[in-house]
Amino acid sequence: MPIVVNLDVMMAKRKMSLNELSERVDLTLSNLSILKTGKAKAIRFSTLEAICKALNCQPADILEYVEETNE
Amino acid sequence: MSTQNNFVFKALRVIAWVIFVGLSIEAGGLLVNFIFSIFKPEFVGNLYQKLDLSEMYQRSKWAFYGMYSFVLTIATLKAILFYLVILLLEKLDLSNPFNSYVSTKISQLSEQTFCIGLISYIARQVAKNMEHHHFDTDRLDAFWEDSQAFILMAAVIYVIAQIFKRGVELQNENDLTI
């Protein structure tokens, strides 16, 4: 998928663990893991809002568009 | 899931098992009948449904084997159809109904029902054609008189299968929405 989730990068920048983020945004570890590994099909605005608030960042810091190459 | 639905599903499971056993006995009985009508035609009168096609056998072996093949195939396919219904009812969970197993089983049910309808229809036309050649096929009518009902049922199940396929896609999408 051309949308890349950079959640792990932001978490590393903020030095926050998955457990801590999970508690702050009130999401299960498995759901956060799905999001982190890029397996998620969609993200709710409410989830994005909670993550941005917890990590003190903008949506663009978490989501990135990368054009697919046909190789 | 409400208790009423629970009860209905348990009842449906029992009914499906009863019909499956009945259809399996019918298919088995017809097979025994077929074997006896070849090797011991004099016993056929005492066997299942007294389906005596010895007259047809004497007139034309091809007609006999052809008609019996249709009868046996339809009876076996009907038994398999209800086996599929049992498998479906065993795995169907109303609290989370949209999964790939249920979707596949409903698609298989549709294909199976269509096969039964199509074979019944062909058999019916062949039997009609044989009547023109003065073969007595009246006793066989009961095996394929519901061919159109099966084709219609296949169409309805096909629509349900397509809805389920879409339902599975939506469920997967919903599961992967964080």
Short mmCIF file of N, CA and C in Angstrom, two decimals, chain A residues 40-44 47, chain B residues 173-178:
data_model
loop_
_atom_site.label_atom_id
_atom_site.label_comp_id
_atom_site.label_asym_id
_atom_site.label_seq_id
_atom_site.Cartn_x
_atom_site.Cartn_y
_atom_site.Cartn_z
N ALA A 40 -3.01 -2.47 8.84
CA ALA A 40 -4.33 -1.83 8.98
C ALA A 40 -4.85 -1.35 7.63
N LYS A 41 -6.18 -1.49 7.44
CA LYS A 41 -6.80 -1.04 6.18
C LYS A 41 -7.26 0.41 6.30
N ALA A 42 -7.59 0.83 7.53
CA ALA A 42 -8.09 2.19 7.73
C ALA A 42 -7.81 2.61 9.16
N ILE A 43 -7.83 3.92 9.35
CA ILE A 43 -7.64 4.45 10.71
C ILE A 43 -8.72 5.50 10.99
N ARG A 44 -9.32 5.40 12.15
CA ARG A 44 -10.37 6.36 12.51
C ARG A 44 -9.72 7.69 12.91
N THR A 47 -8.86 7.78 16.53
CA THR A 47 -7.61 7.08 16.87
C THR A 47 -6.40 7.95 16.53
N GLU B 173 -12.42 -5.70 6.53
CA GLU B 173 -12.06 -4.29 6.52
C GLU B 173 -12.33 -3.65 7.88
N ASN B 174 -13.47 -4.03 8.45
CA ASN B 174 -13.86 -3.50 9.76
C ASN B 174 -12.88 -3.96 10.85
N ASP B 175 -12.46 -5.26 10.74
CA ASP B 175 -11.51 -5.79 11.72
C ASP B 175 -10.17 -5.06 11.65
N LEU B 176 -9.81 -4.63 10.43
CA LEU B 176 -8.51 -3.98 10.25
C LEU B 176 -8.61 -2.45 10.26
N THR B 177 -9.73 -1.95 10.75
CA THR B 177 -9.86 -0.50 10.96
C THR B 177 -9.56 -0.20 12.42
N ILE B 178 -8.53 0.58 12.63
CA ILE B 178 -8.08 0.84 14.01
C ILE B 178 -8.66 2.16 14.51
#
